[in-house]
Short mmCIF file of C-alpha atoms and ligand atoms in Angstrom, two decimals:
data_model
loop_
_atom_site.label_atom_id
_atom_site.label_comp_id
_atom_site.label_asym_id
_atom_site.label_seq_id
_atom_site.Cartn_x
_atom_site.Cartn_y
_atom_site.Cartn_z
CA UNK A 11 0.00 0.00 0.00
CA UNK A 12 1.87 3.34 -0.80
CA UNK A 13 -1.06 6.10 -0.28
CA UNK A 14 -0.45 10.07 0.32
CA UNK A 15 -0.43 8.93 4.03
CA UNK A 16 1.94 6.35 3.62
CA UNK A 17 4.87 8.84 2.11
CA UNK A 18 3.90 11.53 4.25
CA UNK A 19 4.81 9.53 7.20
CA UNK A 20 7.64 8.15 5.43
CA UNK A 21 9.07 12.37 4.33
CA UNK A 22 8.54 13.17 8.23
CA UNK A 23 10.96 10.35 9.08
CA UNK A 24 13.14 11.52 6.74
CA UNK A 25 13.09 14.94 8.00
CA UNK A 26 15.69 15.76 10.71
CA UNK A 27 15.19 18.77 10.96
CA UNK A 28 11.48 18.68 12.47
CA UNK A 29 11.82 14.77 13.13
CA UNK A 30 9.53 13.97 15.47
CA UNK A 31 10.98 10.80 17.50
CA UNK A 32 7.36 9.47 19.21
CA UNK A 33 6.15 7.16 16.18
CA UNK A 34 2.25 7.66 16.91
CA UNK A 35 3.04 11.84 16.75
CA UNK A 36 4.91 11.51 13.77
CA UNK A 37 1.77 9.67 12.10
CA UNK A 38 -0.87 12.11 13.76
CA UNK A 39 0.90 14.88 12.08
CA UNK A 40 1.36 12.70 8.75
CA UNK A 41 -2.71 12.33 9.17
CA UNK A 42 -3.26 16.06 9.93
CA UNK A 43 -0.78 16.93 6.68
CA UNK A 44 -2.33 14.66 4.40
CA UNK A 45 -5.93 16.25 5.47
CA UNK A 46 -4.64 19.67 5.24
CA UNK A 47 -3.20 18.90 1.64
CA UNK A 48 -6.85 17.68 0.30
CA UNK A 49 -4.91 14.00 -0.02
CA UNK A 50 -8.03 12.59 1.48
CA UNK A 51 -11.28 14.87 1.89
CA UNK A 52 -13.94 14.93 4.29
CA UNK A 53 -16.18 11.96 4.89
CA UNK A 54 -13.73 9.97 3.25
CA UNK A 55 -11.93 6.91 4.97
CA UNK A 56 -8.72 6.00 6.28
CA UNK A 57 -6.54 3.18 5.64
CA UNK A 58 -7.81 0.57 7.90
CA UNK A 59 -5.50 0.13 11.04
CA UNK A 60 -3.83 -3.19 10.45
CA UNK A 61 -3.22 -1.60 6.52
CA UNK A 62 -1.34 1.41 7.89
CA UNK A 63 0.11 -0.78 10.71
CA UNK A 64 1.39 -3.20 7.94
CA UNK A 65 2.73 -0.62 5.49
CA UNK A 66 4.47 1.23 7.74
CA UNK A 67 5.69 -1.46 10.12
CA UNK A 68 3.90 0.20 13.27
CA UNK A 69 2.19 -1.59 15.95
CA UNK A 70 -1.22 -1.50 15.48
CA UNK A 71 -1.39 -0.09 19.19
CA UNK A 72 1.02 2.89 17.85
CA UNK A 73 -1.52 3.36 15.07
CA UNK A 74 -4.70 3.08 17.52
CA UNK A 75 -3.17 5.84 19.48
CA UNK A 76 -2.22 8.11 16.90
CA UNK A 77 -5.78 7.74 15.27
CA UNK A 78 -7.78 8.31 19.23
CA UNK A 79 -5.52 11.49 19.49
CA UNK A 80 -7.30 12.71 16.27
CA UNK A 81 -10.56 11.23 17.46
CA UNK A 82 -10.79 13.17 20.17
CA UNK A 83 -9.64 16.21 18.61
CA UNK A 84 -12.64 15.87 16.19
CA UNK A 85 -10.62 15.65 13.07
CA UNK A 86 -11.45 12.18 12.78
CA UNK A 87 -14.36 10.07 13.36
CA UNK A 88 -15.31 6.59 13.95
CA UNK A 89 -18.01 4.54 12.87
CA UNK A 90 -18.28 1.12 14.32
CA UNK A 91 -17.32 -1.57 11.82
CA UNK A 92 -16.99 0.53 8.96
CA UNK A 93 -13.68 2.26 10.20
CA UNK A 94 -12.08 5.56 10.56
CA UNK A 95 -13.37 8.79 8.48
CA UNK A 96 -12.42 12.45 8.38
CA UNK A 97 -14.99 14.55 10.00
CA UNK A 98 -17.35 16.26 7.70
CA UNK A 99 -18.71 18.56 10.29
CA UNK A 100 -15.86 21.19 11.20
CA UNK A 101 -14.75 20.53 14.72
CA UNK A 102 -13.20 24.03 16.23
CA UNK A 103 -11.05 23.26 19.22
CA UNK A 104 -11.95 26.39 22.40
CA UNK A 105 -8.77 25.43 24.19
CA UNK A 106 -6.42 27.22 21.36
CA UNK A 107 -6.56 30.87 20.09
CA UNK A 108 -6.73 30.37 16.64
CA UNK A 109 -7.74 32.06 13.86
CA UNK A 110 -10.79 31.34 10.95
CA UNK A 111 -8.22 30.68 8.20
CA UNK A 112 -6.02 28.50 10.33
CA UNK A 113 -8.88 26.70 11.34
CA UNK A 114 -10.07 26.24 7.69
CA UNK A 115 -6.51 25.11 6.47
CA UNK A 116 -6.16 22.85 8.81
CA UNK A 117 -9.22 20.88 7.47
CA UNK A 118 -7.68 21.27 4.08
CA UNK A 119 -10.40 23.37 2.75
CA UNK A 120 -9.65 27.31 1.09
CA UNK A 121 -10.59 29.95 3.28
CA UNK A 122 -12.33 33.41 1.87
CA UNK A 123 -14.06 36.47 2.83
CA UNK A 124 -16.38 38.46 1.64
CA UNK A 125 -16.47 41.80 2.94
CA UNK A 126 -19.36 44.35 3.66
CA UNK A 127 -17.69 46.97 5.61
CA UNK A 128 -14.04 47.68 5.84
CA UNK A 129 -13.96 51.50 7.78
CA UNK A 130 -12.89 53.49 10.04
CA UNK A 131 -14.42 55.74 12.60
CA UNK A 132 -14.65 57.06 16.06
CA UNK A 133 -15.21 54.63 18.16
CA UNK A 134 -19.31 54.46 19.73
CA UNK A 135 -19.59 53.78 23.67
CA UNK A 136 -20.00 50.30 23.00
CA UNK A 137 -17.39 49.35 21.18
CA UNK A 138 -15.28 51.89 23.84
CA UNK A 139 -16.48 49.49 26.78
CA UNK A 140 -15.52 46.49 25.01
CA UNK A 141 -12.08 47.59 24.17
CA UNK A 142 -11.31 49.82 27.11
CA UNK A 143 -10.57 53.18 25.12
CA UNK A 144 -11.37 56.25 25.63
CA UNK A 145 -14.18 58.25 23.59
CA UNK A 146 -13.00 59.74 20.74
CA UNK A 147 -10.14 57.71 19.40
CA UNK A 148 -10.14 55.70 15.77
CA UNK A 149 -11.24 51.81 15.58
CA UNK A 150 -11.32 49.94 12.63
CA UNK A 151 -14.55 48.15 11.79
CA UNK A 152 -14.72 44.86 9.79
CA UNK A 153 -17.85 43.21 8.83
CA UNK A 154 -17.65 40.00 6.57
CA UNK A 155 -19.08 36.42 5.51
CA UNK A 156 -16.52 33.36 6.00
CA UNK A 157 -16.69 31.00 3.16
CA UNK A 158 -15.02 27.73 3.38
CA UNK A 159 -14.88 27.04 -0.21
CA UNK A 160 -18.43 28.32 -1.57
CA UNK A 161 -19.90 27.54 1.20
CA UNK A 162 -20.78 30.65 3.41
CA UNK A 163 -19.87 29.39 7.05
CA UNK A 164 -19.78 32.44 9.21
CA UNK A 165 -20.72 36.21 9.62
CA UNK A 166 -18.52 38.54 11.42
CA UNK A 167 -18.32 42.14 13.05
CA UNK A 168 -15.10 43.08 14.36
CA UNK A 169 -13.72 46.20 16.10
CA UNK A 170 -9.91 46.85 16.00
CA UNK A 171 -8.15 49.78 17.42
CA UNK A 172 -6.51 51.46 14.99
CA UNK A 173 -3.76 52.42 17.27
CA UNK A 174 -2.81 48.98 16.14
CA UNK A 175 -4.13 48.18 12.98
CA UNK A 176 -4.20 51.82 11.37
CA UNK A 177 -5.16 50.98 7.63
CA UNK A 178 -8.64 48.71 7.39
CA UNK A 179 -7.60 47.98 4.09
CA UNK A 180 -4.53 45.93 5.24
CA UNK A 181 -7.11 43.00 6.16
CA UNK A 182 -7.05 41.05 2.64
CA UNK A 183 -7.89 37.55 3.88
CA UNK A 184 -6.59 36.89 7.51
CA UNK A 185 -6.65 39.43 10.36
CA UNK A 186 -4.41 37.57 12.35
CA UNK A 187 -2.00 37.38 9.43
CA UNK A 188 -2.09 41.06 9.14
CA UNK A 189 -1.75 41.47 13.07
CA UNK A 190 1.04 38.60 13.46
CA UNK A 191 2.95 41.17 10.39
CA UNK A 192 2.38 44.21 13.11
CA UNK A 193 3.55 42.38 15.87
CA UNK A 194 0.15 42.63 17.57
CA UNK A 195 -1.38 39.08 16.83
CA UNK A 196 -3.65 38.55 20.18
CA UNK A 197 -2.25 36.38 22.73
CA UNK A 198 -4.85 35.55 24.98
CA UNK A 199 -8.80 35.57 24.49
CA UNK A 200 -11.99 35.97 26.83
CA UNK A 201 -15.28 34.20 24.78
CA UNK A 202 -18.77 34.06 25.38
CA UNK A 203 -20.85 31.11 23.20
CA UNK A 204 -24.46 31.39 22.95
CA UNK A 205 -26.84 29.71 20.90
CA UNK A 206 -29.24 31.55 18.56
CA UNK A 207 -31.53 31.96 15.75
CA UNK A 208 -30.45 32.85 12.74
CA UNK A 209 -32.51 36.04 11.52
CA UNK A 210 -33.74 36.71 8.29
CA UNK A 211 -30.75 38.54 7.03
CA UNK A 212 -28.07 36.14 8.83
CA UNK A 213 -30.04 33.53 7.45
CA UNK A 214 -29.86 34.58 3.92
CA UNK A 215 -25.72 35.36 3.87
CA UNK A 216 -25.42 31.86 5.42
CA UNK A 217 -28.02 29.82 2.86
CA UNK A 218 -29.78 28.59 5.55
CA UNK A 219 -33.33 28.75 6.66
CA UNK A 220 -34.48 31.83 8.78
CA UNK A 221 -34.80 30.47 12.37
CA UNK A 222 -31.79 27.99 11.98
CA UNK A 223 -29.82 27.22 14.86
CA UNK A 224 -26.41 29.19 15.14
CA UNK A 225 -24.12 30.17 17.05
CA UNK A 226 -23.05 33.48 18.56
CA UNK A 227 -19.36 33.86 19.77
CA UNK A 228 -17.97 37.30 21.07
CA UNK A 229 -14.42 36.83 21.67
CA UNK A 230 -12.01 39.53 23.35
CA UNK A 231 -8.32 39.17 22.66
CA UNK A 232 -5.80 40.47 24.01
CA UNK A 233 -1.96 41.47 23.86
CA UNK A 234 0.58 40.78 26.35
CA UNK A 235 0.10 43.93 28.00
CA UNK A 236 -3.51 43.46 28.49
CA UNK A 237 -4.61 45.98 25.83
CA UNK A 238 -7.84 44.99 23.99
CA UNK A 239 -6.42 44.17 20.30
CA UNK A 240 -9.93 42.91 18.83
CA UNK A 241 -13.72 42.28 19.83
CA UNK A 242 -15.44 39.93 17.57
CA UNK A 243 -18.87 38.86 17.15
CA UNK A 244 -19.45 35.40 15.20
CA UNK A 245 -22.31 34.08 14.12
CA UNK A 246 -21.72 30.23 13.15
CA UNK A 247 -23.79 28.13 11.33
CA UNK A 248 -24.84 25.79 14.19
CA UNK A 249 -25.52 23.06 11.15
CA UNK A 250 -21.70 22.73 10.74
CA UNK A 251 -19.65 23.54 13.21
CA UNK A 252 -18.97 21.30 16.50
CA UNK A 253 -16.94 23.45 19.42
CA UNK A 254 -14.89 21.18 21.76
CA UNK A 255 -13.29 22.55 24.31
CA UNK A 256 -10.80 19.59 26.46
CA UNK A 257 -11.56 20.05 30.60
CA UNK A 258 -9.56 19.27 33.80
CA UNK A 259 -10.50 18.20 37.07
CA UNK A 260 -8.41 20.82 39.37
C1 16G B 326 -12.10 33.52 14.30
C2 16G B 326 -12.36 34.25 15.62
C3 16G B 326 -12.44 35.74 15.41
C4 16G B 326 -11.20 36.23 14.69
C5 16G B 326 -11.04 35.50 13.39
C6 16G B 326 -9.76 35.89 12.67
C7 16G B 326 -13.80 32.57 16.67
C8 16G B 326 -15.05 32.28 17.40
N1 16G B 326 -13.60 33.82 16.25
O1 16G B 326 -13.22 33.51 13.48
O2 16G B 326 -12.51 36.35 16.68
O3 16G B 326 -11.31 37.62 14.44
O4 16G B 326 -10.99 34.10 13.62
O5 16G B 326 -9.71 35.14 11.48
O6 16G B 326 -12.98 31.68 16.52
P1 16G B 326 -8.81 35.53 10.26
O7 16G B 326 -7.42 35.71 10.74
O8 16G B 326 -8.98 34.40 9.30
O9 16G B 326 -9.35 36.83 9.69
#
């Protein structure tokens, strides 16, 4: 059997500069490449385990744990007797402070935006409260649909000051791209989930029905310092996304 997976596995073992010397993280990240590359798309299966275990002469307890690592992450799924799948729904970890495109590229799918307000403008007493400035000074407002693909998967509003990102234009396809170039890329995030129904207009950018289920998600991020560098609001289409957030006891 030599499949995408297969080499990919075989390139990272070759690599010693990023050689990863744990066999079952050296095939999760083979997996997570080979998804991120398109080499095998969602809903689509796996080798089985004793294929993958045979063709690249891992125990098939290596290969079970590298798989449940990606289980649990929500990458992959299982269905009993039939075997292991890529997860069709997109599963968006809450424990990591990561961006729409990263999340998108990660699945292997293209990322896009379509924008309905790039401006800037004094910023209102809201938007002052949520970002701790003072009245009077410049924001930057950004209001767009996320496609993954064609398919329109989000709608967001966000408020930047432009004490750190002064042009709106600047924002082409990722905001944390643009920040990360500016050396204010947020650090640390406060975010509040709720569920919703879509309204008529959120409903229409999305293709969904009015009254769908979706999901609202204001998140707060910060810089080092603790200045405010964006508030978001997200509305999620509650028909494709999964959020999974990993717990501990203490
Ligand atoms: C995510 C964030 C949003 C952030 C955006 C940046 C959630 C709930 N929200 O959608 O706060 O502004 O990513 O994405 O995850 P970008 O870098 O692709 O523009």
């Amino acid at each position: 059997m030599e499949t995408a997976l297969v080499s990919e596995y075989r390139r990272l073992g070759r690599d010693t500069a990023s050689r990863q010397p744990l066999a079952y993280l050296r095939l999760r990240r083979a997996i997570r490449n080979v998804v991120e590359h398109g080499d095998i798309e969602a809903g689509h299966a796996l080798p089985s385990e004793r294929d993958l275990s045979k063709a690249l002469t891992l125990s098939r307890v290596t290969v079970r744990k590298a798989i449940a690592g990606l289980v649990e992450e929500g990458l992959l799924t299982q269905r009993h007797g039939a075997g292991t799948f890529v997860a069709e729904r997109i599963v968006k970890p809450m424990s990591r402070l990561t961006s729409f495109t990263e999340d998108l590229r990660a699945r292997g799918l293209s990322p896009r935006s379509e924008f309905f307000e790039r401006s800037i403008g004094e910023v209102t007493p809201e938007e002052s409260m949520a970002l701790n400035l003072s009245p009077g000074v410049l924001v930057v407002r950004l209001y767009r649909v996320r496609y993954g693909e064609d398919e329109p998967l989000a709608i967001e509003r966000t408020v930047v000051p432009a004490a750190l990102l002064p042009d709106p234009q600047l924002v082409r396809d990722s905001l944390y791209e643009i920040l990360e170039t500016l050396g204010c890329r947020p650090r640390r995030a406060l975010q509040r989930l709720r569920a919703v129904l879509l309204g008529a207009q959120q409903a229409r950018l999305l293709h969904v029905a009015p009254g769908s289920a979706g999901l609202n998600i204001e998140r707060r991020s910060f810089l080092d310092d603790g200045r405010v560098v964006e508030f978001t609001s997200s509305w999620y289409r509650g028909d494709i996304y999964d959020f999974v957030a990993e717990l501990h006891s203490d």
